[in-house]
Coordinates of C-alpha atoms in Angstrom, one line a residue:
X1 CA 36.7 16.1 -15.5
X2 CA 36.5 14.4 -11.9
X3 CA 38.7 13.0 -9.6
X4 CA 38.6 9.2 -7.9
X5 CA 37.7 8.7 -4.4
X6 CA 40.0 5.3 -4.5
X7 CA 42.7 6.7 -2.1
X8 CA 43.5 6.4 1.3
X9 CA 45.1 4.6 4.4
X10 CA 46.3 1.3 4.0
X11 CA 45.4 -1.9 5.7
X12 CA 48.2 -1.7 8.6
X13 CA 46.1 0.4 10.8
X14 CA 42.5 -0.8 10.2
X15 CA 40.2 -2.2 12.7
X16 CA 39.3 -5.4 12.1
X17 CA 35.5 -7.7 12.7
X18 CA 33.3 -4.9 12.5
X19 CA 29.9 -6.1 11.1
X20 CA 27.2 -2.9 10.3
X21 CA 23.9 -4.1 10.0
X22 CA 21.3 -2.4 8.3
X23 CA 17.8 -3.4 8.6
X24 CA 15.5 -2.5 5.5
X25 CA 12.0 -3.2 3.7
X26 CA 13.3 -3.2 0.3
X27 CA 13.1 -7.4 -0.3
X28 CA 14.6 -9.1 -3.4
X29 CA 12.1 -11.9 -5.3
X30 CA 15.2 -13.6 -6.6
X31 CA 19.0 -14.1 -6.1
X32 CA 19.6 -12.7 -9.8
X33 CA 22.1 -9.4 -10.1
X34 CA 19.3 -7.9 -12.0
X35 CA 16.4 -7.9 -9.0
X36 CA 16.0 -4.2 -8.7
X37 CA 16.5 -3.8 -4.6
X38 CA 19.7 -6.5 -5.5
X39 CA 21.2 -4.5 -8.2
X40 CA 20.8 -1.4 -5.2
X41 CA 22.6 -3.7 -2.6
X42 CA 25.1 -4.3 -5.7
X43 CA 26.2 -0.6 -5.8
X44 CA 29.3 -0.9 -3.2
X45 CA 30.0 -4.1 -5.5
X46 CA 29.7 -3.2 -9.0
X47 CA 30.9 0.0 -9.0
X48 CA 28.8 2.6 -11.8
X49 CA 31.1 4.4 -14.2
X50 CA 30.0 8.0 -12.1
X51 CA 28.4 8.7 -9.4
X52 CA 26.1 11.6 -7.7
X53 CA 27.7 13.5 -4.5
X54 CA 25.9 14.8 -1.7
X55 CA 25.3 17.9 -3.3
X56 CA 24.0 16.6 -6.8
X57 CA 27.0 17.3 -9.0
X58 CA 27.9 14.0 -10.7
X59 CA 32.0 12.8 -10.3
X60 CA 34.0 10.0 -10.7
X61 CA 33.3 6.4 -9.3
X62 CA 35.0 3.7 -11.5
X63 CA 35.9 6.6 -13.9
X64 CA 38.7 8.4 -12.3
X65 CA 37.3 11.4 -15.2
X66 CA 35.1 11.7 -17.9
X67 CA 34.9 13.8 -21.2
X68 CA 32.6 14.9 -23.0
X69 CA 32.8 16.7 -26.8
X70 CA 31.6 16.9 -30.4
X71 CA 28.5 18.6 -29.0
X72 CA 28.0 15.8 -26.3
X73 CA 28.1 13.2 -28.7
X74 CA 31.0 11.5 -27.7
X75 CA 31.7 10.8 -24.3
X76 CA 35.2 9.5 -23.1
X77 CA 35.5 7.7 -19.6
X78 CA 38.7 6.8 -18.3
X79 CA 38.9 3.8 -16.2
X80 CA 40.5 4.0 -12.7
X81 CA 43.6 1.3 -13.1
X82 CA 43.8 0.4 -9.8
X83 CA 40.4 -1.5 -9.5
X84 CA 40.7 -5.0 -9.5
X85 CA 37.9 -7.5 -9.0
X86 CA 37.4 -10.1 -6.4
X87 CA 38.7 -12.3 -7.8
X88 CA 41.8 -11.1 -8.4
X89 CA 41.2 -10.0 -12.5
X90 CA 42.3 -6.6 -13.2
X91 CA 39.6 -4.2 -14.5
X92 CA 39.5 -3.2 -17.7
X93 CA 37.8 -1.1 -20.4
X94 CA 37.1 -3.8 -22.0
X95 CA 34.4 -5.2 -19.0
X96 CA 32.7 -1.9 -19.5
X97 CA 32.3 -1.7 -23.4
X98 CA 31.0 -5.5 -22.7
X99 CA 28.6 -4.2 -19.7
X100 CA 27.5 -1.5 -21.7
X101 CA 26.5 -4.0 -24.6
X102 CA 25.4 -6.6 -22.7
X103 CA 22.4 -3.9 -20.7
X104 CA 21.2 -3.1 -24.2
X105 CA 20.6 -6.2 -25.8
X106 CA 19.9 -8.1 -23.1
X107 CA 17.9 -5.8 -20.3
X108 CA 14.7 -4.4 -21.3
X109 CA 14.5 -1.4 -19.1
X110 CA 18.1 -0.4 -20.7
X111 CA 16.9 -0.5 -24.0
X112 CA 17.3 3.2 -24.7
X113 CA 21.1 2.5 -25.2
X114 CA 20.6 0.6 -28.2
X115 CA 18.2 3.3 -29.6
X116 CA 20.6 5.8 -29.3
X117 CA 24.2 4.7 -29.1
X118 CA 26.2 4.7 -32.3
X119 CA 29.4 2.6 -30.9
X120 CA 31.4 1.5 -27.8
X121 CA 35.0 1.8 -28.5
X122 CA 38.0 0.8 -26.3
X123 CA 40.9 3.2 -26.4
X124 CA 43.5 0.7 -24.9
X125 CA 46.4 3.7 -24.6
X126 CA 44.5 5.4 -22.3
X127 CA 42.8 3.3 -20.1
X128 CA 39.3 4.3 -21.6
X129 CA 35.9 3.7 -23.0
X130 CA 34.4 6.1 -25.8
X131 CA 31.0 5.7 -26.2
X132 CA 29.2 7.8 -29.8
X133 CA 25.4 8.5 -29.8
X134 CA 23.8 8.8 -32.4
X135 CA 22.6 12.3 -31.4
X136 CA 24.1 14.4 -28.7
X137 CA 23.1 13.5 -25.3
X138 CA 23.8 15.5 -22.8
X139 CA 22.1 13.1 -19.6
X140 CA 25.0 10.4 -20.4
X141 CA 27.4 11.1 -17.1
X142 CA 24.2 10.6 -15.1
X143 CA 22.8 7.9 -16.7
X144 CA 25.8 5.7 -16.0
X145 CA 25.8 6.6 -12.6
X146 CA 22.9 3.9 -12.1
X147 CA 24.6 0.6 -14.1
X148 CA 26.3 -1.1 -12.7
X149 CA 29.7 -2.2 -14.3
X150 CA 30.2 -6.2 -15.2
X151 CA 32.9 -8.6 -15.2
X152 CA 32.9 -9.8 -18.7
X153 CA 34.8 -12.6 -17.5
X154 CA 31.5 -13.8 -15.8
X155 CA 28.7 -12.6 -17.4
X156 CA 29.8 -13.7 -21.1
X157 CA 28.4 -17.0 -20.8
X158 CA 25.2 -15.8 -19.4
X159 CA 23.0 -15.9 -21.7
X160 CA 19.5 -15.5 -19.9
X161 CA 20.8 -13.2 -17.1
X162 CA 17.4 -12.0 -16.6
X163 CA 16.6 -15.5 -14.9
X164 CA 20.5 -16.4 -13.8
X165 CA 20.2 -17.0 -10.2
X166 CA 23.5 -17.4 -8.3
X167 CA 23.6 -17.6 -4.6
X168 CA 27.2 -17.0 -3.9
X169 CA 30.0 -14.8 -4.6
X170 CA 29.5 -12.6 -7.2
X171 CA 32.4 -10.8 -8.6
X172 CA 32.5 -7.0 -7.7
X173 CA 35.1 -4.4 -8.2
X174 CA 34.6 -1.3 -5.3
X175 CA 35.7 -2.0 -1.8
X176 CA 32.5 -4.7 -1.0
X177 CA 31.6 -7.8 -3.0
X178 CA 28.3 -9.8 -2.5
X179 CA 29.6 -12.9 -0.6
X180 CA 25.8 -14.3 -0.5
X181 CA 22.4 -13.8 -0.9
X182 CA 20.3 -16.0 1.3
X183 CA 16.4 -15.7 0.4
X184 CA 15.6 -18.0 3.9
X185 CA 16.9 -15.3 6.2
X186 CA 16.2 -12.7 4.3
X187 CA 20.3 -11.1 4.5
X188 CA 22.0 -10.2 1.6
X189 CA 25.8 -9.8 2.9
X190 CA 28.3 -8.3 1.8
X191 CA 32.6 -8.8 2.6
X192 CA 35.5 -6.9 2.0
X193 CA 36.8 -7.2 -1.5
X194 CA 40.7 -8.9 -0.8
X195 CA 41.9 -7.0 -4.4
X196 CA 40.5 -3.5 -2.8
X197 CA 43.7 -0.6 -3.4
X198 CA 41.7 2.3 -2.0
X199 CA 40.9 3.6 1.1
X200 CA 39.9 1.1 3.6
X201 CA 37.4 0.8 6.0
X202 CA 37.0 -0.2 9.8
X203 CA 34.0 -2.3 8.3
X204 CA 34.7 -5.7 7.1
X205 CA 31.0 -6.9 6.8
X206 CA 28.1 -5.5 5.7
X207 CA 24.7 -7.2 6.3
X208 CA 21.8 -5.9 4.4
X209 CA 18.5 -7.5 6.7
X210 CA 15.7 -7.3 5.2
X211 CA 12.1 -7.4 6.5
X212 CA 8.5 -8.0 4.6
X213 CA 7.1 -6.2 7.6
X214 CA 7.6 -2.9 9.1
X215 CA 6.3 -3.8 12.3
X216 CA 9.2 -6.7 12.6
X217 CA 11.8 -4.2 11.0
X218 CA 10.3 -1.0 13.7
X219 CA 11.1 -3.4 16.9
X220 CA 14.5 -4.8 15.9
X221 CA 15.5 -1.2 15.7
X222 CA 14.1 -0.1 18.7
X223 CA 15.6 -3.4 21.0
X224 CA 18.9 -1.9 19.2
X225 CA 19.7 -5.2 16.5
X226 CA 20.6 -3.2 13.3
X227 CA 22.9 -0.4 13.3
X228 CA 21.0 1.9 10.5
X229 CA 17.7 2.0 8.2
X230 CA 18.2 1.8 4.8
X231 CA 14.7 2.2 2.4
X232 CA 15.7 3.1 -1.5
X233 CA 13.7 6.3 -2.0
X234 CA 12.0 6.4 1.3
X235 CA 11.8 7.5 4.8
X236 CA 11.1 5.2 8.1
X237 CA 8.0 5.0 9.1
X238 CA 6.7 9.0 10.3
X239 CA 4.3 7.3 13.2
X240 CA 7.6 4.9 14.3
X241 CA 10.1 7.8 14.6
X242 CA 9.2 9.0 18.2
X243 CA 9.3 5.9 19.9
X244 CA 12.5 4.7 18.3
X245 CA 14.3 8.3 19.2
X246 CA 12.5 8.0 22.6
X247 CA 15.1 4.5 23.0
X248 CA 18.0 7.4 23.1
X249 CA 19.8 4.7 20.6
X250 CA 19.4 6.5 17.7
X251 CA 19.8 10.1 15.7
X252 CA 18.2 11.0 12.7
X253 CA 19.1 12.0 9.2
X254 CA 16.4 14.5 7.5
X255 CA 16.8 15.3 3.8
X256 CA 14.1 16.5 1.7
X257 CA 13.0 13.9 -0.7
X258 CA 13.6 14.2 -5.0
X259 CA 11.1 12.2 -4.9
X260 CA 7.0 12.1 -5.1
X261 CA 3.6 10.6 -4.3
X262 CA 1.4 11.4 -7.3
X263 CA -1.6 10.4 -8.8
X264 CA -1.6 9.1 -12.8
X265 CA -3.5 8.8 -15.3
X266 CA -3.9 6.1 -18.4
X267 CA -4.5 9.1 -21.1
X268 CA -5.3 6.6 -23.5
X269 CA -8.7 6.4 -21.8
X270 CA -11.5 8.5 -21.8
X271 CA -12.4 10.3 -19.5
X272 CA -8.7 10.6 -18.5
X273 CA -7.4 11.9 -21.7
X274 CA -9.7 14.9 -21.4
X275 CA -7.6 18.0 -19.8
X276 CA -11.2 19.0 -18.6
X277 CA -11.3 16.4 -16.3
X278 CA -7.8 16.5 -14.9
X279 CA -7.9 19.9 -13.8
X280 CA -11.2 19.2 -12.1
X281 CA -10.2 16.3 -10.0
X282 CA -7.2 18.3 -9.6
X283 CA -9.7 20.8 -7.4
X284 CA -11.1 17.6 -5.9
X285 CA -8.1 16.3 -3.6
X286 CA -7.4 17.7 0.0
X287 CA -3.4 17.9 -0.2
X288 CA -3.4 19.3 3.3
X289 CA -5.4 16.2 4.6
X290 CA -2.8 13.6 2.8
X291 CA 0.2 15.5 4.1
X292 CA -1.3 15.3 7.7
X293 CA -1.7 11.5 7.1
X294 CA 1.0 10.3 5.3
X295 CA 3.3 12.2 6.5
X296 CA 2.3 13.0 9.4
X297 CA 3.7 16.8 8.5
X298 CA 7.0 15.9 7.5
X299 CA 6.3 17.2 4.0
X300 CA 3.9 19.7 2.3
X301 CA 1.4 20.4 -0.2
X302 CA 2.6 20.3 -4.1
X303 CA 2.6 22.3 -6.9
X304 CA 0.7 21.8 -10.1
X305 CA 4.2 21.5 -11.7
X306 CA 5.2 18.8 -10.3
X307 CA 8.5 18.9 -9.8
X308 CA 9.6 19.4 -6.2
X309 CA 11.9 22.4 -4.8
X310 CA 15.0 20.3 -4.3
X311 CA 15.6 20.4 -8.0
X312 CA 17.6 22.4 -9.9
X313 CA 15.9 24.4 -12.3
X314 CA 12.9 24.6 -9.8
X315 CA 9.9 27.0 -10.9
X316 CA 7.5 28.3 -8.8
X317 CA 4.1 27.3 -10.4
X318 CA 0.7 27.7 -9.0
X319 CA -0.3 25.3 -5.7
X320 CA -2.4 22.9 -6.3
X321 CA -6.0 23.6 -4.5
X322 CA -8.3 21.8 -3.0
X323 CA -11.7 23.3 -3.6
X324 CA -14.6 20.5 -4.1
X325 CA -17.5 23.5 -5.7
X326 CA -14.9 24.8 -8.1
X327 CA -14.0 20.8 -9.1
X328 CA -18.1 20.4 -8.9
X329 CA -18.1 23.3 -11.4
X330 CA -15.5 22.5 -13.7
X331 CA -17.2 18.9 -14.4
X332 CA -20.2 20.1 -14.9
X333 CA -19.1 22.8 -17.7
X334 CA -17.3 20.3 -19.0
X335 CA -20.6 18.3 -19.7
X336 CA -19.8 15.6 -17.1
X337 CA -23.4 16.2 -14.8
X338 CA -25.4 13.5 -12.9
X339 CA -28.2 13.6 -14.9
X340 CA -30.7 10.6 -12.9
X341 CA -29.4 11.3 -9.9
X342 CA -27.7 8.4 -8.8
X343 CA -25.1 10.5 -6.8
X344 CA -22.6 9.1 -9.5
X345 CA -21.7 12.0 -12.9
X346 CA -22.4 11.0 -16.3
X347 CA -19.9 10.9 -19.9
X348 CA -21.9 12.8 -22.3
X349 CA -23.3 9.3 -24.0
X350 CA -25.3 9.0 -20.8
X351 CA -22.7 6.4 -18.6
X352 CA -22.0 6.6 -15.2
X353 CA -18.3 7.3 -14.6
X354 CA -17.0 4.5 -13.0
X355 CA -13.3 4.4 -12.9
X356 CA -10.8 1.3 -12.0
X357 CA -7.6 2.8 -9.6
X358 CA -4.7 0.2 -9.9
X359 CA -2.5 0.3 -6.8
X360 CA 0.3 -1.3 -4.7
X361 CA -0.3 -2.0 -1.0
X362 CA 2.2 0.6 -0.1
X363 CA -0.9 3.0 -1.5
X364 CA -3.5 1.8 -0.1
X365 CA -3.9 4.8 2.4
X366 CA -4.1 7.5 -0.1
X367 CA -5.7 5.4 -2.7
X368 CA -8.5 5.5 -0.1
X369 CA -8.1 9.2 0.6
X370 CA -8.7 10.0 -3.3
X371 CA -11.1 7.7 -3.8
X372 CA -13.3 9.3 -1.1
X373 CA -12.4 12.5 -2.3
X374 CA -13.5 11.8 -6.5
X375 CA -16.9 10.1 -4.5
X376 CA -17.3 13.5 -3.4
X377 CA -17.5 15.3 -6.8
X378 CA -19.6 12.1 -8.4
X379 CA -16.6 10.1 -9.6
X380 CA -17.3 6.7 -8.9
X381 CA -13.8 4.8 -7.8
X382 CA -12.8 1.3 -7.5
X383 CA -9.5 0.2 -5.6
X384 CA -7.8 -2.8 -7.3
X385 CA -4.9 -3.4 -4.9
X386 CA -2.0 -6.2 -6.6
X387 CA 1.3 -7.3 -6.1
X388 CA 4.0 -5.1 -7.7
X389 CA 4.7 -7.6 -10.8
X390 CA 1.0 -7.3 -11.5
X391 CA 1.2 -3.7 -11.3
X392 CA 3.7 -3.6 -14.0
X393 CA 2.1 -5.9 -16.2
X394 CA -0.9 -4.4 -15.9
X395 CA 0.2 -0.6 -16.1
X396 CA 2.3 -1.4 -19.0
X397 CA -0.8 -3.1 -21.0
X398 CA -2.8 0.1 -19.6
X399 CA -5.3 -1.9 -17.9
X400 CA -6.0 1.0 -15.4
X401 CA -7.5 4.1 -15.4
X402 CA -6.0 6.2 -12.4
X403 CA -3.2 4.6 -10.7
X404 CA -1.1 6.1 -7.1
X405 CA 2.6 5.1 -7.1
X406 CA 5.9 7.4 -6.2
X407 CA 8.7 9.0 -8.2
X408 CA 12.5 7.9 -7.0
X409 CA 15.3 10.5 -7.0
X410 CA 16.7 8.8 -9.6
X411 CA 13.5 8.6 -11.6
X412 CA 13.2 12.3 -11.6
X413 CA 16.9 13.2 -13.0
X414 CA 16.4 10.4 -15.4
X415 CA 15.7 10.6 -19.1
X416 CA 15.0 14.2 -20.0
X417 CA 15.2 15.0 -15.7
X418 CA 12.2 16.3 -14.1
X419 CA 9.9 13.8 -14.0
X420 CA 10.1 13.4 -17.9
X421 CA 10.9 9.7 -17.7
X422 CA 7.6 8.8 -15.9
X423 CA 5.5 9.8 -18.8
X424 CA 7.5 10.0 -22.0
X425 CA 5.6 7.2 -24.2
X426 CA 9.3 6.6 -25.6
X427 CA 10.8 5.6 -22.3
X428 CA 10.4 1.9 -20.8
X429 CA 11.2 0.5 -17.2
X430 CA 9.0 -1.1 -14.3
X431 CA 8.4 2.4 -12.8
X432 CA 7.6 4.5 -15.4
X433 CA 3.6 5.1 -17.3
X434 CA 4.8 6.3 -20.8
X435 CA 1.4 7.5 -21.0
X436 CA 2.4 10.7 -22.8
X437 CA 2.9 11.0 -26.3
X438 CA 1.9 15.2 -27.4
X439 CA 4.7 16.0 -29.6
X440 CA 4.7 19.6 -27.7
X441 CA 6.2 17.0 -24.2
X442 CA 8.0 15.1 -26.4
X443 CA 10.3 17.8 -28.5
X444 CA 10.5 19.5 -25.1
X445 CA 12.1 16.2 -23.5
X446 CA 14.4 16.1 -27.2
X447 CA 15.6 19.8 -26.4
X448 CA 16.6 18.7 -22.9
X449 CA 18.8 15.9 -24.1
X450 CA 20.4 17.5 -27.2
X451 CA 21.4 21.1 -25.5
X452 CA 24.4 22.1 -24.0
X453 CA 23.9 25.5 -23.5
X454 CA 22.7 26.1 -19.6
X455 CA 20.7 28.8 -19.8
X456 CA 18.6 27.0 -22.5
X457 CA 18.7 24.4 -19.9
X458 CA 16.7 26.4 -17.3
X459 CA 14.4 27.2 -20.4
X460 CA 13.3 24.0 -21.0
X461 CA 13.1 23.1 -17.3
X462 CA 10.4 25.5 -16.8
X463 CA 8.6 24.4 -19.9
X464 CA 8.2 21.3 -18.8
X465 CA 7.4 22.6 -15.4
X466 CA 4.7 25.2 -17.1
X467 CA 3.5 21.7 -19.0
X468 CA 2.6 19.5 -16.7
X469 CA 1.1 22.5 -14.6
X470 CA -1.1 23.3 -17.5
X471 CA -1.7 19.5 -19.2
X472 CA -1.5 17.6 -15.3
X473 CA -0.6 14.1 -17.2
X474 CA -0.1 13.2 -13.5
X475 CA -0.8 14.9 -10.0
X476 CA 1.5 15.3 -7.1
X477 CA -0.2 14.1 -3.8
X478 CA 2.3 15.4 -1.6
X479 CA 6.2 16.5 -1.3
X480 CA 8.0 14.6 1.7
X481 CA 10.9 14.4 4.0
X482 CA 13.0 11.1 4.3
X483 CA 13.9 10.3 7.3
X484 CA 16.8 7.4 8.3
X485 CA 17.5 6.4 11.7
X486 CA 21.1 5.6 12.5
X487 CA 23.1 4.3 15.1
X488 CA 25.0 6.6 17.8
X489 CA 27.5 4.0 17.6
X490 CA 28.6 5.3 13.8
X491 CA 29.7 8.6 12.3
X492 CA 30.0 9.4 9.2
X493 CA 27.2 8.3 7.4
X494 CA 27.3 10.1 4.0
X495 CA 24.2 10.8 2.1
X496 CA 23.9 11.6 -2.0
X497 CA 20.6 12.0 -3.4
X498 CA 20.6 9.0 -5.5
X499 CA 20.5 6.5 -3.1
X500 CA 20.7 8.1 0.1
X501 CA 23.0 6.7 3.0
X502 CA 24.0 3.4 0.9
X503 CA 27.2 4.0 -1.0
X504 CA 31.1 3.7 -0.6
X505 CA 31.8 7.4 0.7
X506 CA 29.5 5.8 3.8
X507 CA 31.2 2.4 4.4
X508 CA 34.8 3.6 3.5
X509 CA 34.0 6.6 6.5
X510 CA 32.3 5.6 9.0
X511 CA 34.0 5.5 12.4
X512 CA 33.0 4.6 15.5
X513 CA 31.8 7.4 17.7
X514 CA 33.4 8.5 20.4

């Protein structure tokens, strides 16, 4: 059971006018609640049932405490009865047995609900939701910590909402509602919400700014227009830092990331699918070299299992090394030998391996790195750079054979935690491969979700560390640091590992420095 965070002064002795601007490169395609950087800009809005504080233990958000029983079967969140949306409704259980409905038949990435839960059930005497699984689940506080709640009041009508655009004033319930979302400027802001009980803040506007450059975003800071950087997942610039701590303007947060750079693989092709071959190119890629770049040292080389040290349940399995002769070695015992000499290795049927690496812009760099790296050992690599809806589309149809993209925070506690989400051939969502289908990964994931026994727990968390080391259904290119800039002229910025310095413990804190 956890506790509410909705208490504190009242409005008699807050400052008023204070506009915090943050400046970030996480642009929205559409003014729709469900754009992904929107529905991140949304979370000071529409409050999630939990939450993740800054040291990774889940608590209470618009649940003032949470149950769980029947071998985590049944879960039990009561609703704090003291939010109020901003419109003046009252919120109810009812607007989350609606939201939680509403995500799985009409959201495709949230289509695991309606796989696995049995029933949403109102319990109107206690102010509460009970959801049933069909099977226990053990992930379900953290999973909610990521949806955000509805009005139903709203969103019943809406029948499309995946292409319901709305401008203006959506309805929230936490301290900020979403007063407008203008595409032209590129600001998303964000006003006090009037029907607010809890603690409240010296902010009464929140601008979100956001840039399609770096460049743009890098000088605005540094001539002192935005008050903090905000990237979901990610750090500022490493080669920008200097000169903007040089201004004497700002001071930096440094948290090492839950997240990763890795390399994956479409296992459904050949010679992908062939553990031979993974573990040789895994010999092939300088680690060291890619820190330096990309991160410029803030960061370090990874292990073969994946998962980085800032999780719990972390096992220490063997580095991954770079050593081009032994990755020579292993392709040629593994029958993959350039046989005519054209500098490029052949399949056993005599064909030049010529591979297709799908990639974002964001990868470019280290899509070129690896791809100089595979030319080395005979692995002939072409980059095929696209926008990220094409990425999806064509990840999802597994047009690719390699591919470079990054792991979020939340995408590594989600599904089964550790990574499990990215590659489970069960899971969906823009983000994710589900490129792995070995009933050995999959009953391991199953375990994960149906125990509640915590040393089992720790178990299967180094199995599925001791898998990926062993199987390498994706490569980790480098662990990092995140870095966010903020202004001297704030204190208090509050950072959970979910999604960093954006959430309400931030914006219902922060004080101007003395």
């Amino acid at each position: 059971m956890v506790g509410c965070i909705n208490q504190g002064t009242s409005t008699d002795t807050v400052s008023k006018g204070n506009t915090v601007k943050i400046g970030s490169p996480n642009t929205i395609k559409a003014a729709n609640f469900f754009d992904t950087n929107l529905g991140i800009f949304m979370k000071v809005s529409n409050l999630t049932l939990t939450k993740m504080d800054e040291n990774g233990k889940i608590v209470g958000n618009m649940a003032t405490k949470y149950e769980a029983s029947n071998n985590d079967k049944t879960w039990k969140f009561y609703i704090d009865p003291e939010l109020y949306w901003s419109d003046g409704k009252k919120v109810t259980p009812e607007d989350v047995k609606f939201s939680i409905e509403y995500y799985a038949n009409k959201i495709p990435y949230a289509g695991w609900i309606k796989q696995r839960v049995e029933s949403v059930t109102v319990i109107p005497e206690d102010n509460a939701v009970e959801i049933i699984f069909k099977e226990p689940y053990t992930r379900t506080n953290l999973e909610f910590a990521t949806y955000n709640i509805l009005p139903k009041h709203v969103w019943e009508s809406i029948q499309d909402p995946i292409n319901y655009v709305q401008a203006d004033n959506y309805v929230g319930c936490g301290p900020y509602y979403v007063s407008n979302v203008n595409l032209d400027s590129q600001i998303v802001t964000l006003k006090k919400n009037p029907y607010w009980k809890g603690k409240q803040s010296i902010v009464d506007t929140i601008e979100v700014h956001m840039y399609k450059t770096n460049d743009t975003l890098a000088l605005d800071l540094e001539n002192g227009n935005l008050d903090v950087y905000y990237k979901y997942a990610g750090s500022y610039p490493y080669s920008n830092i200097q000169k903007l701590t040089d201004t004497g303007k700002y001071d930096i947060i440094q948290k090492m990331n839950v997240g990763l750079v890795f390399l994956g693989m479409n296992l459904q092709r050949q010679p992908m699918s062939d553990l031979e071959f993974r573990n040789a190119i895994s010999y092939a890629i300088n680690y060291e070299e890619i820190v330096k770049i990309e991160a410029l040292g803030y960061g370090s080389a990874p292990n073969r299992g994946f998962v980085p040290p800032t999780m719990e349940f972390y096992k220490e399995t063997p580095k991954l090394e770079y050593n081009v002769e032994k990755a020579k070695q292993l392709l040629s015992e593994a029958g993959y030998k350039d046989n005519n000499g054209n500098g490029i290795i052949e399949t056993a049927d005599g064909k030049d391996i010529k591979i297709i690496m799908l990639i974002r812009s964001d990868y470019i760099r280290s899509g070129e790195l690896v791809q100089d790296y595979l030319k080395e050992v005979g692995i002939d690599v072409t980059i095929k750079s696209v926008d990220t809806s094409t990425w999806i589309s064509l990840k999802d149809k597994y047009y690719y054979d390699l591919t470079i993209t990054r792991t979020t925070p939340w995408g590594m506690l989600m599904h089964a935690q550790w990574g499990t989400g990215y590659f489970d051939s069960r899971r969906t969502g823009e983000g994710v491969l589900h490129n792995l289908d070995d009933p050995e990964f999959l009953k391991i994931c199953d375990n994960i979700l149906s125990t509640t026994d915590a040393a089992k727990m720790q178990t299967y968390a180094y199995q599925v560390q001791d898998y990926y080391s062993e199987n390498l259904p994706g490569i980790a290119l480098y662990w990092n640091e995140n870095i966010t800039p903020y202004s001297k002229k704030y204190s208090g910025w509050y950072v959970d590992p979910l999604y960093g310095i954006y959430n309400t413990d931030t914006f219902l804190n922060l004080q101007k420095a003395s």
